[in-house]
């Protein structure tokens, strides 16, 4: 009896451990590799093959030197990545908050078709759009100032951070809008009516009464968008060609596809470097992120 | 504030929710909109508050057409069934929110908040969030929030429906007293006929978006113009059954079947006595257990209701409910005589449901 009970209790854990083992080993490998000259399995070895030797920090020199592959500072690439992540987050959250509210509360012609269209767009693989977007960005690049004359983000044209942000926002919006609409749907109409009767304008009702009710949703969408932007690869890789505008993801890709033999130690270190903020961020915010899946405002009584 | 509704109509995508309602509300009057759920009470109220625009028809405040006024320019306060307090603000912030929007000075907001908090007895709750209050407390805050604006018109949308029975009764009296003291013209929406009957000066009965009657509570109770009103008003509900009209030697009788005939007094002679079969109504409190006079029958069920016993028995072939004094200690199976007070009887046309006495 007792053993039986113990088994049923521990079974899920055993199963989960077995299933996650490959991932855990992978992370372990990355961490150990970054501090080793060579590695044998998960055990660091030195040049002459002695076990548990050859620990080194030389894989981390990219933090101070220019990266060998792209010949630009890693900090510039980090900055680029951060700009994309922040730009994407701000854009997606702002637009989704407004569009979600309108779609949830206001009746206007074309509302239903618009909703289904965004859903279709969301399930559209972005790869198929790359060439079309390329032409759009080339065209935007020709617009004075807006194209490539804006500080920090460069502009919204081809080969600018702003261009990548613009495209990423567009691809992320369907999810954001649906998410925000769902959260707004859960806020009672009476709350809004009370605000209107108290003397709020529509705009103020949205900002001061409605938006505070969906803070959990906004937090979730912000975190989700930030992570998307931080780790995004396809769009930055396709639309930013110059080395000075690369991101951490594109650097990793370059390192792997170099013609000279891949330096796995440095590759792992850069990978870990890109991963760390995400992990730290996730640890602090996972409680909000879970709201995406529960999808509602709780305790608004 | 005097309010007039003129041919007020609201359609939602072709479906008529409110159909050409006409009524007037006098300054300081307490009016109830009474009707079953889905009959268009809330829609009417939201049109008066300016949230919904009427499809056709007019709303007049003090004789001025206000159809196009936004809610904030209508001098109204509203209390919702769901309380609709702002969850992210404290009670104090909830109360003074409308004053804040009008950029009133801080001292004034403090003084006004204190004034309504004293009226509503919520002075100790000012720093709490709505989520930390009971339903009754939340509804007090909501009422305070409506009052702080010193509105000319108060709108209530089933404000007590979410409270438990005991609290509902005490709040009922409190709201009524408050309205009396402040003299603010009020419209009170409810589906609970007891609430409407006990609180309102006049009651507008609505069914399927159509105004059925608009009059004082006593008249609704004693002179129901339609079958719907007769069924809806009164607790326990009125006994209603079909009878055949018989005329013998110049006197009129209602035939209840199985040879039971009851004489109809002259004062209650239905219009159009040729009708034949009509609907008769008599309230449970208008039937009495007689000593030896009356119609003989057997008690089928006794339901103690506290102050009264509700008795179920047969009269002719009709099931009848009536109230008796529990002191009589009547039991199931007892033989009794019933004396209906026919001076209180009602008659309705079956097809139209119209009263044959008052319509
Ligand atoms: N915004 C709306 N859109 C469509 N139909 C509505 C809307 N509001 C109310 N209705 C319909 O109008 C009718 C009256 O509703 P309502 O005024 O809420 O009734 P009550 O408050 O008396 O219960 C109902 O049939 C309801 O379904
Ligand atoms: Mg309603």
XYZ file of C-alpha atoms and ligand atoms in Angstrom:
688
model
C 0.000 0.000 0.000
C 2.579 2.526 1.140
C 4.949 1.787 -1.681
C 2.082 1.992 -4.119
C 1.165 5.431 -2.871
C 4.757 6.590 -2.982
C 4.968 5.435 -6.558
C 1.835 7.235 -7.744
C 3.048 10.375 -6.028
C 6.542 10.316 -7.455
C 5.630 9.034 -10.899
C 4.786 12.435 -12.410
C 8.073 13.828 -11.126
C 10.093 10.966 -12.544
C 8.379 11.341 -15.900
C 8.959 15.096 -15.970
C 12.603 14.697 -14.992
C 13.184 12.204 -17.791
C 11.452 14.424 -20.330
C 13.312 17.587 -19.353
C 16.678 15.855 -18.980
C 17.842 16.603 -22.555
C 17.128 20.314 -22.093
C 18.776 20.427 -18.689
C 21.843 18.633 -20.043
C 21.944 21.109 -22.912
C 22.003 24.087 -20.580
C 24.552 22.378 -18.381
C 26.744 21.789 -21.423
C 26.542 25.454 -22.394
C 27.496 26.676 -18.942
C 30.424 24.271 -18.556
C 31.694 24.835 -22.077
C 31.943 28.583 -21.627
C 34.467 28.097 -18.847
C 36.526 25.317 -20.454
C 39.210 25.079 -23.121
C 37.803 21.767 -24.238
C 35.093 19.518 -23.000
C 34.661 15.771 -22.960
C 31.037 14.972 -22.428
C 30.217 17.277 -19.583
C 33.727 17.145 -18.134
C 36.202 19.933 -18.883
C 39.609 18.738 -20.078
C 42.804 20.615 -20.878
C 44.905 20.451 -24.073
C 46.684 17.259 -23.013
C 43.435 15.517 -22.100
C 43.490 15.654 -18.277
C 40.022 15.502 -16.721
C 38.738 18.409 -14.653
C 41.427 20.727 -15.949
C 41.607 23.554 -18.412
C 39.083 25.870 -16.775
C 39.420 29.267 -18.427
C 37.788 32.651 -18.888
C 39.207 33.111 -22.397
C 35.822 32.318 -23.942
C 34.438 35.472 -22.354
C 36.964 37.897 -23.843
C 34.308 38.980 -26.361
C 32.892 41.129 -23.568
C 35.855 43.501 -23.774
C 37.301 42.950 -27.271
C 35.471 43.442 -30.504
C 33.846 40.219 -31.631
C 36.093 38.413 -34.075
C 33.255 37.486 -36.390
C 31.589 40.841 -36.956
C 34.332 43.165 -35.783
C 31.960 45.256 -33.662
C 31.615 45.579 -29.907
C 29.254 43.102 -28.255
C 27.822 46.015 -26.300
C 26.693 47.726 -29.477
C 24.945 44.516 -30.505
C 23.371 44.238 -27.062
C 22.220 47.825 -27.362
C 20.687 47.097 -30.779
C 18.905 44.057 -29.381
C 17.620 46.066 -26.450
C 16.322 48.837 -28.727
C 14.443 46.304 -30.813
C 12.975 44.582 -27.754
C 11.931 47.839 -26.107
C 10.637 49.363 -29.350
C 8.621 46.258 -30.096
C 7.189 46.162 -26.582
C 6.176 49.816 -26.477
C 4.671 49.699 -29.956
C 2.767 46.465 -29.512
C 1.421 47.323 -26.069
C 0.297 50.839 -26.999
C -1.425 49.840 -30.212
C -2.951 46.655 -28.779
C -4.327 48.549 -25.791
C -6.164 50.965 -28.033
C -7.202 48.528 -30.746
C -8.273 45.910 -28.190
C -10.467 48.448 -26.441
C -12.078 49.603 -29.659
C -12.733 46.044 -30.784
C -14.121 45.083 -27.411
C -16.358 48.095 -26.823
C -17.183 50.019 -29.947
C -19.463 48.890 -32.732
C -18.167 49.959 -36.125
C -18.534 48.657 -39.644
C -16.018 45.959 -40.482
C -15.360 44.998 -36.879
C -16.052 41.286 -37.308
C -14.093 40.918 -40.586
C -11.205 42.780 -39.011
C -11.135 40.390 -36.080
C -11.080 37.296 -38.250
C -8.493 38.865 -40.544
C -6.069 39.516 -37.699
C -6.486 35.935 -36.605
C -5.619 34.704 -40.092
C -2.612 37.024 -40.226
C -1.426 35.622 -36.938
C -1.336 32.095 -38.295
C 0.479 33.254 -41.433
C 4.149 32.144 -41.415
C 6.207 35.338 -41.558
C 8.799 33.734 -43.865
C 6.344 33.926 -46.730
C 6.122 37.678 -46.273
C 9.855 38.410 -46.276
C 10.229 39.394 -49.921
C 7.167 41.608 -49.935
C 8.307 43.304 -46.741
C 11.739 43.795 -48.275
C 10.221 45.892 -51.057
C 8.086 47.844 -48.603
C 11.128 48.664 -46.461
C 13.181 49.679 -49.514
C 10.364 51.999 -50.446
C 10.115 53.470 -46.926
C 13.879 54.028 -46.960
C 13.440 56.546 -49.748
C 11.148 58.751 -47.654
C 13.217 61.659 -46.318
C 14.018 61.634 -42.571
C 11.383 58.940 -41.798
C 13.283 56.513 -44.028
C 16.743 56.643 -42.500
C 17.171 59.951 -40.712
C 16.005 59.275 -37.147
C 18.523 59.074 -34.273
C 19.007 55.800 -32.333
C 16.569 53.675 -34.361
C 17.923 55.002 -37.665
C 14.538 55.339 -39.325
C 11.884 52.954 -40.537
C 13.443 51.900 -43.825
C 15.533 48.959 -44.929
C 18.650 48.245 -42.873
C 17.497 50.266 -39.835
C 16.493 49.214 -36.317
C 13.255 51.125 -36.760
C 12.422 49.119 -39.865
C 12.896 45.881 -37.983
C 10.817 47.211 -35.093
C 8.049 48.253 -37.484
C 7.864 44.842 -39.117
C 8.111 42.984 -35.805
C 5.300 45.085 -34.335
C 3.083 44.304 -37.302
C 3.688 40.586 -36.933
C 3.121 40.671 -33.170
C -0.012 42.823 -33.245
C -2.641 40.137 -33.951
C -1.723 38.302 -30.780
C -1.524 41.539 -28.805
C -4.841 42.867 -30.035
C -6.676 39.632 -29.351
C -5.146 39.386 -25.932
C -6.067 42.953 -24.990
C -9.560 42.561 -26.441
C -10.038 39.480 -24.289
C -9.000 41.337 -21.167
C -11.222 44.321 -21.974
C -14.149 41.981 -22.662
C -13.908 40.861 -19.063
C -14.295 44.347 -17.617
C -17.911 45.137 -16.751
C -19.793 47.628 -18.896
C -21.231 49.209 -15.798
C -17.785 50.375 -14.735
C -17.454 52.320 -17.934
C -20.983 53.669 -17.699
C -20.342 54.831 -14.154
C -17.247 56.685 -15.366
C -19.142 58.356 -18.202
C -21.854 59.469 -15.783
C -19.202 60.718 -13.342
C -18.026 63.011 -16.122
C -15.198 61.221 -17.917
C -14.638 61.605 -21.627
C -14.368 58.406 -23.630
C -10.620 58.854 -23.812
C -10.268 59.389 -20.083
C -12.539 56.446 -19.324
C -10.197 54.300 -21.341
C -7.064 55.598 -19.718
C -8.110 56.098 -16.100
C -10.770 53.459 -15.604
C -10.385 50.686 -18.157
C -6.623 50.382 -18.553
C -5.982 49.985 -14.800
C -8.355 46.995 -14.788
C -6.280 45.110 -17.345
C -2.838 45.745 -15.859
C -2.161 42.010 -15.499
C -2.799 41.621 -19.224
C -0.594 44.566 -20.096
C 2.184 43.187 -17.924
C 1.893 39.806 -19.593
C 1.897 41.246 -23.088
C 4.855 43.519 -22.297
C 6.976 40.678 -21.010
C 6.003 38.430 -23.854
C 6.762 41.092 -26.470
C 10.064 41.991 -24.868
C 11.197 38.384 -24.972
C 10.038 38.059 -28.572
C 12.046 41.134 -29.526
C 15.099 40.078 -27.574
C 15.380 36.673 -29.168
C 14.014 37.562 -32.620
C 16.221 36.420 -35.459
C 14.489 36.139 -38.802
C 13.448 39.776 -39.195
C 16.703 41.388 -37.981
C 18.695 38.884 -40.041
C 16.673 39.588 -43.184
C 16.423 43.344 -43.007
C 19.615 44.575 -41.361
C 22.688 43.885 -43.389
C 25.420 46.066 -41.917
C 27.474 44.621 -39.058
C 26.941 47.679 -36.899
C 23.218 46.901 -36.841
C 23.449 43.228 -35.982
C 21.796 41.805 -32.880
C 22.887 39.049 -30.521
C 20.831 36.499 -32.447
C 22.356 37.387 -35.788
C 25.847 37.365 -34.245
C 25.253 33.810 -33.030
C 24.145 32.830 -36.492
C 27.229 34.398 -38.075
C 29.499 32.576 -35.660
C 27.974 29.236 -36.526
C 28.138 29.727 -40.285
C 31.707 31.044 -40.429
C 34.049 29.351 -42.859
C 36.779 28.940 -40.242
C 36.116 26.211 -37.647
C 33.461 27.261 -35.173
C 34.755 28.373 -31.770
C 32.279 26.499 -29.613
C 33.566 27.941 -26.370
C 32.881 31.525 -27.449
C 29.660 30.543 -29.189
C 28.343 29.033 -25.967
C 29.466 32.074 -23.985
C 27.654 34.471 -26.329
C 24.596 32.240 -26.220
C 24.634 32.280 -22.445
C 25.159 36.036 -22.517
C 22.011 36.433 -24.619
C 20.078 34.012 -22.453
C 20.908 35.469 -19.040
C 18.675 38.560 -19.161
C 15.765 36.422 -20.357
C 16.189 33.945 -17.536
C 16.512 36.646 -14.897
C 13.594 38.552 -16.401
C 11.504 35.404 -16.499
C 12.201 34.498 -12.894
C 10.839 37.848 -11.753
C 7.878 38.072 -14.092
C 6.559 34.564 -14.678
C 3.609 35.214 -12.410
C 2.384 37.926 -14.816
C 3.211 35.876 -17.879
C 0.866 33.149 -16.676
C -1.989 35.634 -17.129
C -1.729 35.198 -20.873
C -2.990 31.695 -20.459
C -5.575 32.291 -17.769
C -6.633 35.270 -19.892
C -8.748 37.280 -17.536
C -8.875 39.861 -14.814
C -9.271 38.242 -11.460
C -10.609 39.922 -8.377
C -11.987 43.046 -9.983
C -15.029 43.100 -7.739
C -36.375 67.613 -11.718
C -39.327 66.996 -13.959
C -38.716 64.239 -16.510
C -40.811 63.375 -19.553
C -40.426 60.388 -21.838
C -42.177 60.869 -25.158
C -42.656 57.930 -27.526
C -39.296 56.653 -26.330
C -38.135 53.725 -28.477
C -34.925 51.746 -28.680
C -34.108 49.099 -31.245
C -31.025 46.891 -31.267
C -30.336 45.717 -34.782
C -34.016 45.558 -35.618
C -35.107 44.062 -32.305
C -37.288 46.432 -30.313
C -36.166 46.547 -26.688
C -38.235 49.582 -25.684
C -41.400 50.392 -27.560
C -42.821 53.909 -27.593
C -42.929 54.603 -23.869
C -44.743 57.716 -22.695
C -44.570 58.834 -19.096
C -43.965 61.855 -16.934
C -42.121 62.058 -13.639
C -42.837 64.948 -11.304
C -40.166 66.866 -9.451
C -39.189 64.955 -6.316
C -41.166 61.874 -7.255
C -39.930 58.308 -6.662
C -40.885 56.203 -9.656
C -40.267 52.481 -10.082
C -39.886 50.683 -13.411
C -41.200 47.212 -12.735
C -41.143 44.237 -15.061
C -39.662 40.788 -15.619
C -36.040 40.435 -16.664
C -35.415 41.385 -20.277
C -38.402 43.692 -20.586
C -36.333 46.792 -21.343
C -36.024 48.491 -17.951
C -32.254 48.893 -18.053
C -32.354 50.037 -21.658
C -34.851 52.758 -20.728
C -32.711 53.840 -17.795
C -29.568 53.951 -19.925
C -31.353 56.150 -22.430
C -32.360 58.522 -19.650
C -28.760 58.590 -18.434
C -27.463 59.306 -21.927
C -25.450 56.106 -22.347
C -27.780 54.900 -25.106
C -29.236 57.198 -27.745
C -32.970 56.677 -28.321
C -33.793 55.229 -31.741
C -36.814 57.516 -31.836
C -38.679 59.596 -29.293
C -37.595 62.250 -26.840
C -36.376 62.663 -23.302
C -37.179 65.973 -21.641
C -35.608 67.297 -18.445
C -37.536 70.282 -17.098
C -39.199 70.478 -20.484
C -35.884 70.704 -22.339
C -35.031 68.047 -24.894
C -31.815 66.337 -23.750
C -31.512 63.522 -26.305
C -28.128 64.730 -27.497
C -26.678 65.611 -24.049
C -23.750 63.411 -22.993
C -24.181 61.675 -19.607
C -21.955 64.143 -17.790
C -24.135 67.106 -18.735
C -27.351 65.587 -17.424
C -26.943 66.192 -13.668
C -27.626 62.571 -12.810
C -26.301 59.997 -10.399
C -26.619 56.301 -11.053
C -26.381 53.203 -8.879
C -25.775 49.856 -10.566
C -26.661 46.315 -9.589
C -22.982 45.363 -9.872
C -22.049 48.458 -7.784
C -19.495 49.337 -10.498
C -17.038 50.882 -8.064
C -13.610 51.600 -9.516
C -11.610 48.652 -8.159
C -8.226 50.371 -8.330
C -9.294 53.387 -6.278
C -9.966 53.723 -2.570
C -13.456 54.444 -1.316
C -12.498 58.101 -0.890
C -11.199 58.326 -4.447
C -14.335 56.613 -5.708
C -16.509 59.139 -3.920
C -14.701 62.260 -5.091
C -13.880 61.082 -8.612
C -16.612 63.190 -10.214
C -15.509 66.268 -8.239
C -11.905 65.636 -9.242
C -12.929 65.631 -12.887
C -14.553 69.014 -12.316
C -11.269 70.254 -10.767
C -12.859 71.184 -7.468
C -10.459 72.276 -4.706
C -9.129 69.628 -2.308
C -10.893 71.094 0.750
C -14.219 70.979 -0.977
C -13.682 67.346 -2.000
C -12.805 66.455 1.594
C -15.853 68.246 2.963
C -18.207 66.714 0.405
C -16.785 63.225 0.952
C -17.360 63.658 4.666
C -20.910 64.824 4.054
C -21.957 61.793 1.991
C -19.884 59.396 4.108
C -21.882 60.585 7.117
C -25.183 60.157 5.294
C -24.257 56.646 4.162
C -22.395 55.619 7.312
C -19.191 54.713 5.507
C -16.851 57.166 7.252
C -14.573 54.410 8.556
C -14.129 52.766 5.156
C -12.645 55.693 3.234
C -9.155 54.258 2.898
C -10.206 50.781 1.816
C -10.390 49.410 -1.686
C -13.806 48.185 -2.922
C -12.507 44.602 -2.956
C -12.160 44.786 0.816
C -15.824 45.661 1.390
C -18.954 43.545 1.761
C -21.694 43.808 -0.847
C -23.807 46.008 1.387
C -20.901 48.352 2.075
C -20.056 48.542 -1.617
C -23.619 49.504 -2.422
C -23.472 52.256 0.201
C -20.322 53.616 -1.371
C -21.944 53.442 -4.811
C -24.912 55.381 -3.474
C -22.552 57.902 -1.896
C -20.732 58.300 -5.191
C -24.041 59.064 -6.887
C -25.082 61.523 -4.174
C -21.861 63.528 -3.956
C -22.650 65.241 -7.242
C -25.910 66.523 -5.748
C -27.710 65.210 -8.828
C -31.114 66.427 -9.926
C -32.060 62.870 -10.881
C -31.068 59.571 -9.276
C -31.183 56.375 -11.306
C -31.158 52.964 -9.643
C -30.744 49.772 -11.659
C -31.759 46.864 -9.422
C -29.392 48.110 -6.719
C -30.391 45.532 -4.118
C -30.540 42.389 -6.245
C -27.089 41.198 -5.219
C -27.696 41.583 -1.493
C -29.091 38.964 0.859
C -32.771 39.092 1.761
C -32.395 40.679 5.193
C -30.053 43.441 4.016
C -32.325 44.057 1.068
C -35.227 44.853 3.344
C -33.241 47.263 5.522
C -31.632 48.989 2.513
C -35.073 49.321 0.961
C -36.262 51.423 3.862
C -33.031 53.360 3.959
C -33.102 54.345 0.305
C -36.727 55.345 0.575
C -36.029 57.487 3.635
C -32.992 59.055 1.997
C -34.925 59.916 -1.131
C -37.666 61.420 1.007
C -35.240 63.567 2.990
C -33.200 64.773 0.036
C -36.196 65.110 -2.262
C -34.202 64.033 -5.311
C -36.328 62.850 -8.223
C -35.587 59.127 -8.553
C -36.161 56.281 -10.966
C -35.792 52.847 -9.479
C -35.612 49.819 -11.744
C -36.537 46.455 -10.278
C -38.071 43.106 -11.149
C -39.174 42.645 -7.545
C -42.760 43.777 -7.163
C -42.470 44.057 -3.374
C -39.612 46.538 -3.762
C -41.614 48.592 -6.221
C -44.808 48.474 -4.153
C -43.139 49.451 -0.889
C -40.837 52.174 -2.190
C -42.369 53.934 -5.162
C -44.815 56.829 -5.381
C -45.800 55.573 -8.813
C -44.973 52.375 -10.653
C -44.480 51.921 -14.387
C -45.139 48.300 -15.247
C -43.263 47.244 -18.391
C -43.624 44.057 -20.381
C -41.768 43.277 -23.610
C -40.732 46.918 -23.905
C -44.309 48.157 -23.687
C -45.657 50.258 -20.825
C -48.569 48.311 -19.300
C -49.618 50.728 -16.607
C -48.281 53.780 -14.822
C -49.993 54.504 -11.573
C -49.840 54.448 -7.771
C -49.149 51.091 -6.052
C -52.627 50.743 -4.486
C -54.299 51.036 -7.855
C -52.002 48.440 -9.430
C -52.901 46.124 -6.606
C -56.635 46.802 -6.398
C -57.490 47.650 -9.979
C -55.145 45.733 -12.296
C -55.847 46.754 -15.874
C -54.420 43.591 -17.422
C -53.992 39.958 -16.557
C -50.218 40.463 -16.632
C -50.385 43.084 -13.876
C -52.752 40.939 -11.819
C -50.338 37.986 -12.050
C -47.246 40.080 -11.420
C -48.370 42.231 -8.487
C -49.114 40.814 -5.066
C -47.595 38.154 -2.881
C -48.696 35.403 -2.731
C -49.914 35.774 -6.312
C -53.567 36.200 -7.190
C -55.675 33.092 -7.874
C -56.642 33.146 -11.537
C -58.912 30.659 -13.235
C -61.494 30.423 -15.972
C -65.173 30.617 -15.044
C -68.433 30.519 -16.947
C -70.781 33.470 -16.513
C -74.354 32.485 -15.673
C -77.323 34.779 -15.470
C -80.262 33.643 -13.306
C -83.245 35.771 -12.333
C -81.376 38.963 -13.046
C -78.375 38.009 -10.897
C -74.956 37.122 -12.243
C -73.007 34.036 -11.135
C -69.582 32.622 -11.807
C -69.675 28.881 -12.423
C -66.584 27.181 -11.002
C -67.599 23.701 -12.131
C -68.902 20.749 -10.101
C -72.009 22.769 -9.368
C -70.227 25.490 -7.417
C -71.640 28.919 -8.227
C -70.671 32.236 -6.684
C -72.750 35.352 -6.947
C -71.102 38.398 -8.506
C -72.008 41.683 -6.796
C -73.374 44.566 -8.873
C -70.191 46.624 -8.264
C -68.111 43.938 -9.952
C -70.292 43.275 -12.955
C -67.919 42.544 -15.858
C -68.349 44.670 -18.959
C -69.859 42.689 -21.759
C -71.565 39.924 -19.731
C -72.283 37.985 -22.907
C -68.677 36.781 -22.966
C -69.429 33.346 -21.565
C -66.096 32.027 -20.356
C -63.826 34.621 -18.766
C -60.902 34.692 -16.349
C -61.653 35.390 -12.721
C -59.082 36.535 -10.183
C -59.194 36.706 -6.429
C -56.317 37.363 -4.060
C -55.394 34.799 -1.370
C -56.145 37.342 1.360
C -59.694 37.885 0.033
C -60.861 34.330 0.724
C -61.866 33.466 4.274
C -62.626 30.319 6.175
C -66.270 30.538 7.279
C -67.993 28.746 10.188
C -71.018 27.173 8.517
C -71.718 29.522 5.601
C -69.712 29.270 2.398
C -68.539 26.682 -0.046
C -67.671 23.293 1.415
C -64.274 21.855 0.574
C -61.359 19.818 1.966
C -57.901 21.200 2.737
C -55.263 19.633 0.518
C -52.167 21.335 1.889
C -51.167 23.801 4.608
C -48.022 25.892 4.158
C -47.094 27.855 7.291
C -45.731 31.275 6.277
C -45.249 32.729 9.726
C -47.821 35.460 10.055
C -50.314 33.452 7.943
C -50.957 29.907 6.844
C -51.277 29.409 3.105
C -54.032 26.896 2.428
C -54.431 24.954 -0.814
C -57.807 23.471 -1.633
C -60.328 22.997 -4.422
C -63.207 25.292 -5.214
C -65.386 23.627 -7.821
C -62.717 22.169 -10.081
C -60.200 25.013 -9.509
C -57.113 24.931 -7.295
C -57.239 27.826 -4.875
C -54.687 29.317 -2.504
C -55.746 31.433 0.415
C -54.427 32.832 3.660
C -55.759 32.062 7.118
C -54.874 32.827 10.699
C -52.481 30.138 12.018
C -54.493 30.342 15.259
C -57.254 28.337 13.529
C -54.810 25.393 13.479
C -56.172 24.045 10.191
C -54.693 20.729 9.066
C -54.531 18.844 5.791
C -57.749 16.851 5.330
C -59.903 19.188 7.458
C -63.314 20.060 6.047
C -63.902 23.801 5.827
C -66.238 26.373 4.364
C -64.815 29.114 2.199
C -66.262 32.588 1.874
C -64.803 34.497 -1.071
C -65.015 38.272 -0.729
C -66.441 38.856 -4.190
C -66.290 42.627 -3.720
C -62.537 42.174 -4.309
C -62.814 39.885 -7.338
C -61.303 40.678 -10.769
C -62.417 39.676 -14.251
C -60.403 39.535 -17.465
C -61.044 38.786 -21.080
C -59.208 35.556 -21.925
C -57.971 36.420 -25.436
C -56.625 39.916 -24.738
C -55.951 39.724 -21.018
C -57.723 43.057 -20.591
C -59.627 43.755 -17.404
C -63.409 43.641 -17.760
C -63.705 45.986 -14.788
C -61.084 48.731 -15.216
C -59.787 48.766 -18.769
N -26.573 46.380 -26.144
C -27.549 45.558 -26.549
N -27.506 44.964 -27.761
C -28.496 44.145 -28.177
N -29.576 43.835 -27.454
C -29.703 44.376 -26.228
C -28.686 45.263 -25.713
N -29.076 45.655 -24.459
C -30.255 45.038 -24.235
N -30.640 44.279 -25.278
C -31.886 43.487 -25.375
O -32.972 44.335 -25.065
C -33.909 43.690 -24.225
C -34.101 44.486 -22.956
O -32.945 44.390 -22.159
P -32.790 45.135 -20.768
O -33.159 46.560 -20.932
O -31.426 44.878 -20.261
O -33.855 44.389 -19.874
P -34.086 44.460 -18.296
O -33.154 45.474 -17.717
O -35.514 44.826 -18.139
O -33.827 43.082 -17.770
C -33.375 42.287 -24.000
O -34.048 41.422 -24.872
C -31.912 42.386 -24.346
O -31.467 41.173 -24.875
Mg -31.636 45.075 -16.318
